[in-house]
mmCIF file of C-alpha atoms and ligand atoms in Angstrom:
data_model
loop_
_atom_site.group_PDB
_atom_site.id
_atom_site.type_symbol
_atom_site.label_atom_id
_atom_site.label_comp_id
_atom_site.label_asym_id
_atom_site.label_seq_id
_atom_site.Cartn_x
_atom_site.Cartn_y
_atom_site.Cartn_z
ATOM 1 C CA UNK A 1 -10.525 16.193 -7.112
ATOM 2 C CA UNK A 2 -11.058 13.100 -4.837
ATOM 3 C CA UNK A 3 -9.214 13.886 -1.329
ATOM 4 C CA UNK A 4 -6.201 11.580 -1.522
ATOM 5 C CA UNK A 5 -4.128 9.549 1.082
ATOM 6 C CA UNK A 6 -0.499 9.280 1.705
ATOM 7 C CA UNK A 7 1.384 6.230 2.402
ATOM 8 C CA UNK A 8 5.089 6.862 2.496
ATOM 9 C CA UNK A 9 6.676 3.497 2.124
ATOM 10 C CA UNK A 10 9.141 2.939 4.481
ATOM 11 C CA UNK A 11 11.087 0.451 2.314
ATOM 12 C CA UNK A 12 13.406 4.440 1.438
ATOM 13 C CA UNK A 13 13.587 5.474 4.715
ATOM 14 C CA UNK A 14 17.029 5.257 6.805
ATOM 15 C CA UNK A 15 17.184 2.113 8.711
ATOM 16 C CA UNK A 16 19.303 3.028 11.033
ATOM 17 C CA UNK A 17 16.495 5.460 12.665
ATOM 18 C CA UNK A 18 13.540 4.220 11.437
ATOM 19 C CA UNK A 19 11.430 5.516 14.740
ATOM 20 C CA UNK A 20 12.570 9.075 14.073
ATOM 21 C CA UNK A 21 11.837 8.291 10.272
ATOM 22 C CA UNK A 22 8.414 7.476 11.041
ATOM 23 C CA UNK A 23 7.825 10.085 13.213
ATOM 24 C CA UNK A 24 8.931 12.775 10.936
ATOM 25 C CA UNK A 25 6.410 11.239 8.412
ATOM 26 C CA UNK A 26 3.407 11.385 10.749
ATOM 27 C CA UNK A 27 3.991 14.981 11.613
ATOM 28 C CA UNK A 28 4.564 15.348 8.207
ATOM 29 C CA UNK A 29 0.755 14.397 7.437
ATOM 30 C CA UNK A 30 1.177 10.890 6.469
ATOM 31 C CA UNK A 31 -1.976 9.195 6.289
ATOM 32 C CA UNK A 32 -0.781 5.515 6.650
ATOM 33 C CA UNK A 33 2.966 3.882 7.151
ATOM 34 C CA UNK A 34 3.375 1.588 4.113
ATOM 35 C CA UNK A 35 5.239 -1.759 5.093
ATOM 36 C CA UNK A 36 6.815 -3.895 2.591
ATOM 37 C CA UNK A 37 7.446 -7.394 3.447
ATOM 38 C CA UNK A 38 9.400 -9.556 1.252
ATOM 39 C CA UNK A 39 10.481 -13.171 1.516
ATOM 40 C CA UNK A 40 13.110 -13.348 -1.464
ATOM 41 C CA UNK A 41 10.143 -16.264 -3.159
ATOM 42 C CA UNK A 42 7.484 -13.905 -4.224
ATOM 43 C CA UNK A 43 9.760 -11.122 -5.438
ATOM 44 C CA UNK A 44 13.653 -11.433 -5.353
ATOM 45 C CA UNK A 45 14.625 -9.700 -2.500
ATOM 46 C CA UNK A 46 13.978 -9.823 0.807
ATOM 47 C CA UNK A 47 13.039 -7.001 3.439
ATOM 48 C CA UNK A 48 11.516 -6.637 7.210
ATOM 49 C CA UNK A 49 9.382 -8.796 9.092
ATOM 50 C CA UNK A 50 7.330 -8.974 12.273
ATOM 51 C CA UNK A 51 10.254 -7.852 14.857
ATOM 52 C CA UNK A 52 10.588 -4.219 12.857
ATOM 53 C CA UNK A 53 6.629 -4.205 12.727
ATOM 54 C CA UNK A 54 6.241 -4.730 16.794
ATOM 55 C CA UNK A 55 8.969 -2.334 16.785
ATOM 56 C CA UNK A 56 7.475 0.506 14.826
ATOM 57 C CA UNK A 57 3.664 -0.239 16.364
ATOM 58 C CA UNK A 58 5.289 1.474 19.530
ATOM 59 C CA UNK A 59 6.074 4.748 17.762
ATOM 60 C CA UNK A 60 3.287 5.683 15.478
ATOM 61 C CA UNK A 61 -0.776 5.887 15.846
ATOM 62 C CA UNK A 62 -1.423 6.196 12.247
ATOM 63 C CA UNK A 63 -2.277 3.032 10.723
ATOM 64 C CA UNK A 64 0.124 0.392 9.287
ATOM 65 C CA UNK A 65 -0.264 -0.876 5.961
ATOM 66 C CA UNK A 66 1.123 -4.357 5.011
ATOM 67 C CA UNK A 67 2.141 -5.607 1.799
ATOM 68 C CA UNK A 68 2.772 -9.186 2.277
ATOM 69 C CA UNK A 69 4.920 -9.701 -1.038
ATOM 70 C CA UNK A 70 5.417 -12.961 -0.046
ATOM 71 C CA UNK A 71 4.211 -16.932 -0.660
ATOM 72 C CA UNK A 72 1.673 -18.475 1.518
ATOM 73 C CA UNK A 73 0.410 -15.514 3.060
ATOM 74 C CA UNK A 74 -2.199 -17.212 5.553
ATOM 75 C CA UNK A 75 0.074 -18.569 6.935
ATOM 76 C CA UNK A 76 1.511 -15.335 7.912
ATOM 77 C CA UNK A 77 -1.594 -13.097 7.960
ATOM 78 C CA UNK A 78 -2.345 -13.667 12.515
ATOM 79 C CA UNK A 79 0.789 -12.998 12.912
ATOM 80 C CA UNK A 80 1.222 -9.695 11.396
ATOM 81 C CA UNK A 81 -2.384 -7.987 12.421
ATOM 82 C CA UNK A 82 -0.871 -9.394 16.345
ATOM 83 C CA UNK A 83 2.014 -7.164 15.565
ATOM 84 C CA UNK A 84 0.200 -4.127 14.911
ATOM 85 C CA UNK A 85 -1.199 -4.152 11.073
ATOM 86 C CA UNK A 86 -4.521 -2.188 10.298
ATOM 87 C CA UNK A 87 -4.785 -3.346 7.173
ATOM 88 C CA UNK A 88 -3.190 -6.167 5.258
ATOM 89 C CA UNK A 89 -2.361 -6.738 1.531
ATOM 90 C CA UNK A 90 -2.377 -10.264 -0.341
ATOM 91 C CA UNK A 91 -1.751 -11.256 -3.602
ATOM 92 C CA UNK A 92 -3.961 -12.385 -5.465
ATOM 93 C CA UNK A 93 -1.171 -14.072 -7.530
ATOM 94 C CA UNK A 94 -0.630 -16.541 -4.427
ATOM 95 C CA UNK A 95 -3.996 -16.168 -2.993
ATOM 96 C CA UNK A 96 -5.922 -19.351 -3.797
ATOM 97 C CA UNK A 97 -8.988 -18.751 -1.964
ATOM 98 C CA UNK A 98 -9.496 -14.893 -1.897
ATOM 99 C CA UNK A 99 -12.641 -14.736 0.384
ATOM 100 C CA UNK A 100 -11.730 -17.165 2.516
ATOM 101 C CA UNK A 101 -8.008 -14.501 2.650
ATOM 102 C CA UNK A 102 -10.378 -11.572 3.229
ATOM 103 C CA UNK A 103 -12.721 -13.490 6.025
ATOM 104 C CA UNK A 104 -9.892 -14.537 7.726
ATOM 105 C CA UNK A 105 -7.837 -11.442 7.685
ATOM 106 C CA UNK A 106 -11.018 -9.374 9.070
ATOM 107 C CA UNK A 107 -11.782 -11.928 11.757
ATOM 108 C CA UNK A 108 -8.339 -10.781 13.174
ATOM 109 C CA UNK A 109 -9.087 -7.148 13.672
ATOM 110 C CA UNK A 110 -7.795 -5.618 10.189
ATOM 111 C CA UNK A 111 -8.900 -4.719 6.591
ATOM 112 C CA UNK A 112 -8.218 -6.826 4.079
ATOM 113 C CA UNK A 113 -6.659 -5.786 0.253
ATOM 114 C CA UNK A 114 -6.019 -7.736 -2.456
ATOM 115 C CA UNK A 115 -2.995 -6.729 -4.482
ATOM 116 C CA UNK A 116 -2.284 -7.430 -7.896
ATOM 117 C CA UNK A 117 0.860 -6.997 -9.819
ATOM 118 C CA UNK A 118 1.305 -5.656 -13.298
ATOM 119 C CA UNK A 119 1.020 -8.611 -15.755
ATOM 120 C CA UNK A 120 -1.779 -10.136 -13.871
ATOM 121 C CA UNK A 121 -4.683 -9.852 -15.339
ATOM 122 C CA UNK A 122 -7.726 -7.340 -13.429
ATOM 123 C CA UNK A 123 -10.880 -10.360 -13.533
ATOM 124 C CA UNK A 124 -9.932 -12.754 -10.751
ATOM 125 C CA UNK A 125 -9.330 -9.598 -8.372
ATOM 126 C CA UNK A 126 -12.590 -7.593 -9.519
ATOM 127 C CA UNK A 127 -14.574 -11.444 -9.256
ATOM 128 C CA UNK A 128 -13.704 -10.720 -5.469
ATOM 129 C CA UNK A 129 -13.715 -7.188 -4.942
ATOM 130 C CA UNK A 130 -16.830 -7.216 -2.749
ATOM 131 C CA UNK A 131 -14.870 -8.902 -0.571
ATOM 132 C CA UNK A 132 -12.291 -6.814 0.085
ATOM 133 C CA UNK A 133 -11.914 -3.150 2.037
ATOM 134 C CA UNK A 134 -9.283 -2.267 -0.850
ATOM 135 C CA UNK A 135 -7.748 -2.907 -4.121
ATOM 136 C CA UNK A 136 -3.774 -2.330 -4.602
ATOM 137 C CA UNK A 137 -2.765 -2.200 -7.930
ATOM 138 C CA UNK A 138 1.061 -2.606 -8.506
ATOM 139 C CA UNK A 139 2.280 0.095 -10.650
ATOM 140 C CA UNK A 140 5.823 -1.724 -10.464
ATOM 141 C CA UNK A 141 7.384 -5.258 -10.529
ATOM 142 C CA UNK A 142 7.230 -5.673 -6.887
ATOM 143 C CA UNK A 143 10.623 -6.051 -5.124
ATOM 144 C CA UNK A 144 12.493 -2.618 -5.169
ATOM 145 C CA UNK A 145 12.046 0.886 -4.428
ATOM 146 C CA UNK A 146 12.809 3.145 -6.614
ATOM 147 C CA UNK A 147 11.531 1.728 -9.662
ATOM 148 C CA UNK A 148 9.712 3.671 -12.902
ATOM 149 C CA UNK A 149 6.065 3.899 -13.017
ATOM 150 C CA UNK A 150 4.675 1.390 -15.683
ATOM 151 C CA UNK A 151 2.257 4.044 -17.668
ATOM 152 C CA UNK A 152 0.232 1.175 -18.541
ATOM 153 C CA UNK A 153 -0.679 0.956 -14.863
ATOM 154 C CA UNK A 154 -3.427 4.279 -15.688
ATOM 155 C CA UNK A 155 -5.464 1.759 -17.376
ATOM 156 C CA UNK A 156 -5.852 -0.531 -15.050
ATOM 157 C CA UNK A 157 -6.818 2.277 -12.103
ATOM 158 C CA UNK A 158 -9.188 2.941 -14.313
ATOM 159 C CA UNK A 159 -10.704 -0.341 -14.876
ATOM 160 C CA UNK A 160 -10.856 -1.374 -11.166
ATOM 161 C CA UNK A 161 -12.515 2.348 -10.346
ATOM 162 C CA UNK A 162 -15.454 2.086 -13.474
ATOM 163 C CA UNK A 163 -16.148 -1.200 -11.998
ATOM 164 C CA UNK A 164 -16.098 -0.670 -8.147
ATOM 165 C CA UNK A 165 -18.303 2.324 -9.312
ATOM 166 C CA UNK A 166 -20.446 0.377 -11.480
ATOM 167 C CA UNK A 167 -20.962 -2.148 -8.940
ATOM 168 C CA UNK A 168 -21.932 0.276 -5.863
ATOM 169 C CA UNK A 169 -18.160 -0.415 -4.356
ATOM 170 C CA UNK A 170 -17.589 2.926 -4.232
ATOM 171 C CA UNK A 171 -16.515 2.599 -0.526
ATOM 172 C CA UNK A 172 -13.811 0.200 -1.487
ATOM 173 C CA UNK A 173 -9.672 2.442 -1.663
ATOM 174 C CA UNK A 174 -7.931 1.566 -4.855
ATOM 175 C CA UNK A 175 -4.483 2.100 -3.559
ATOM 176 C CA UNK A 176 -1.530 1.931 -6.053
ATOM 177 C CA UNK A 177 2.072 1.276 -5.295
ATOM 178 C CA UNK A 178 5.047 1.961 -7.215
ATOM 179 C CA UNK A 179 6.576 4.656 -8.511
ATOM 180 C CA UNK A 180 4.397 7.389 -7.311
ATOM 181 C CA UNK A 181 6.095 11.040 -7.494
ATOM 182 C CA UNK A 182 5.012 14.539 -7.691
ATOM 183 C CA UNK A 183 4.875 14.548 -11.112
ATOM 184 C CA UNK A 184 2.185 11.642 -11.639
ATOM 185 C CA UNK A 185 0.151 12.016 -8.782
ATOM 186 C CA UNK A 186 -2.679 13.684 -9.967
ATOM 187 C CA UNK A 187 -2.740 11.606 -13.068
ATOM 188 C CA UNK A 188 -3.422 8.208 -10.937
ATOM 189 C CA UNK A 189 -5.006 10.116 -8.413
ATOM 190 C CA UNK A 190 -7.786 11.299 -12.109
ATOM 191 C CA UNK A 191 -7.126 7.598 -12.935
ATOM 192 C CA UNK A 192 -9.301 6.851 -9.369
ATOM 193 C CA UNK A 193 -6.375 6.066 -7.173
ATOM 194 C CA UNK A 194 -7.565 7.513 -3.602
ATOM 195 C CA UNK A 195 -4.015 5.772 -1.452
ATOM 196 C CA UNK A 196 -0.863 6.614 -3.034
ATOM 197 C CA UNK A 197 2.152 4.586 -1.579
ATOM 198 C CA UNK A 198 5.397 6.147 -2.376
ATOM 199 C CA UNK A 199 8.749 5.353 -1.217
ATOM 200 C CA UNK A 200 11.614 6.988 -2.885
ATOM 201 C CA UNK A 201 9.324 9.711 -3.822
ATOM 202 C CA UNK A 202 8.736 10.919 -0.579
ATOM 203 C CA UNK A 203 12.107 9.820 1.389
ATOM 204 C CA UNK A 204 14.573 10.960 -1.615
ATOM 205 C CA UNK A 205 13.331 14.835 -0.569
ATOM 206 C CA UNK A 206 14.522 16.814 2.510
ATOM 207 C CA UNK A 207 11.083 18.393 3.349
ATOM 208 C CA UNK A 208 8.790 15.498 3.865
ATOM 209 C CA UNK A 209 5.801 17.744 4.947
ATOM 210 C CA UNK A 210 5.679 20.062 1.526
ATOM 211 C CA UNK A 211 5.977 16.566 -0.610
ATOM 212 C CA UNK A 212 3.315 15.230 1.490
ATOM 213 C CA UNK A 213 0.885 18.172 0.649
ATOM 214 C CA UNK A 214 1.623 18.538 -2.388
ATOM 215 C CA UNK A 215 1.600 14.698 -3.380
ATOM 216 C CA UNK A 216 -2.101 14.881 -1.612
ATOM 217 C CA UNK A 217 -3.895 17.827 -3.258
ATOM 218 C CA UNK A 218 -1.649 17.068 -6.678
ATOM 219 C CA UNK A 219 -2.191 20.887 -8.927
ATOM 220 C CA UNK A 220 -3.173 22.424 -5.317
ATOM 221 C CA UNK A 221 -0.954 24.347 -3.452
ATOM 222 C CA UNK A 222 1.586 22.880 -0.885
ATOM 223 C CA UNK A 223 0.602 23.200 2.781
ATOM 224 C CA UNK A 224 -2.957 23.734 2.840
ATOM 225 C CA UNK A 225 -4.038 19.869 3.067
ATOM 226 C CA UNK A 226 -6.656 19.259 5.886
HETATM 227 C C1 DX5 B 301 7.807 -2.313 -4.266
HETATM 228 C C2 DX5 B 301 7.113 -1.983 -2.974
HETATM 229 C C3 DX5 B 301 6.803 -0.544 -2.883
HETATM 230 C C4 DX5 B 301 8.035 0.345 -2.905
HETATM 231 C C5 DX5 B 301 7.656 1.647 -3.494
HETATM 232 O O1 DX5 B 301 7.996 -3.658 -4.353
HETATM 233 O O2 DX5 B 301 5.910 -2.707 -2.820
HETATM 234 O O3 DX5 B 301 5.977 -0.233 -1.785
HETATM 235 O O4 DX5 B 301 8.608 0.547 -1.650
HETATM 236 O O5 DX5 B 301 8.799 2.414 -3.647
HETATM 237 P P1 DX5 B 301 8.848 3.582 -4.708
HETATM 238 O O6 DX5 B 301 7.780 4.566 -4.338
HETATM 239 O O7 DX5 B 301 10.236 4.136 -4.531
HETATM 240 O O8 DX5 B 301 8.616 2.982 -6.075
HETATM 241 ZN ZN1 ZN B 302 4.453 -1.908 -1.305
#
């Protein structure tokens, strides 16, 4: 079973002590912090932005994930790796110039992903893949928490893993985002899914460090991740 990583979306946590939030997280044996940004365009609703990133830079060392769900994204992109992003996700969806996303992104100091939501079809992202450090495939309509897993979303894992394989991109993470619970973790994680994001499934339970280790060695027992 491919060794997985955790990113608990922060988009469930309690706001109102987000440091101690992330915190409990990292001791927890989160991998990465998962950081939704919204701009009410994109997706209909709107979340955080770079004040809570600067904010949250000062309290962790893991690395922070951003998922720009937003328009215009270059416009954006300095900003947020000068706040304290590792790694930044686009959309392909408003990403006109992919490579040009991905050169400009790295130039900065993070990795670049390219994220594609669930009626968008896999060729323009896989056209590009080489380009990119890792693949996000939206397992939800982007926008909310707490949403069902679309099943359909297996498929599509899948698809991006034969051909990253098939192409010698096996270094490239296929991350997927949405929906991700106990219960269908080791199905994406089969499906080739090595960075799980999950939001309500981590921050809806009391013991963050059992659903941790169990979300990362999914059939395995709890507590005896590396
Ligand atoms: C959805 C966001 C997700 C969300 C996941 O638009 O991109 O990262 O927070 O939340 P869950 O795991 O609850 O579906
Ligand atoms: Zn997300």
């Amino acid at each position: 079973m491919r060794i997985l990583k955790i990113a608990p979306s922060i988009l469930s946590a309690d706001f109102s002590r987000l440091g101690e939030e992330i915190r409990r997280v990292e001791e927890a044996g989160a991998d990465l912090i998962h950081f939704d940004v919204m701009d009410g365009h994109f997706v209909p609703n709107l979340s955080i932005g770079l004040p809570v990133l600067e904010s949250i830079r000062r309290v962790t060392r893991i690395p922070i994930d951003v998922h720009l769900m937003i328009e215009e994204p270059q416009r954006y992109v300095e900003g947020f790796v000068r706040a304290g992003a590792n790694l930044v996700s686009v959309h392909i969806e408003v990403c006109s110039e992919p490579r040009a996303m991905a050169a400009l992104i790295r130039r900065r100091g993070a990795k670049a992903s390219l994220a594609v939501n669930p009626e968008t079809s896999l060729a323009p992202v896989l056209e590009v893949a080489d380009a990119f450090d890792m693949i996000l495939v939206m397992s939800v309509h982007p926008g909310f928490g707490g949403q069902g897993f679309i099943p359909e979303s297996i498929g599509k894992l899948e698809a991006v893993r034969r051909e990253l394989d098939r192409r010698g991109l096996q270094k490239i993470d296929l991350e997927v985002d949405g929906g991700i619970k106990l219960d269908n973790a080791a199905a994406v994680s089969a499906a080739g899914a090595n960075v799980l994001v999950s939001g309500s499934g981590i921050f809806d339970h009391d013991d963050y460090r059992r659903v941790i280790a169990e979300m990362r060695q999914p059939g395995g027992s709890a507590g005896t991740a590396a």
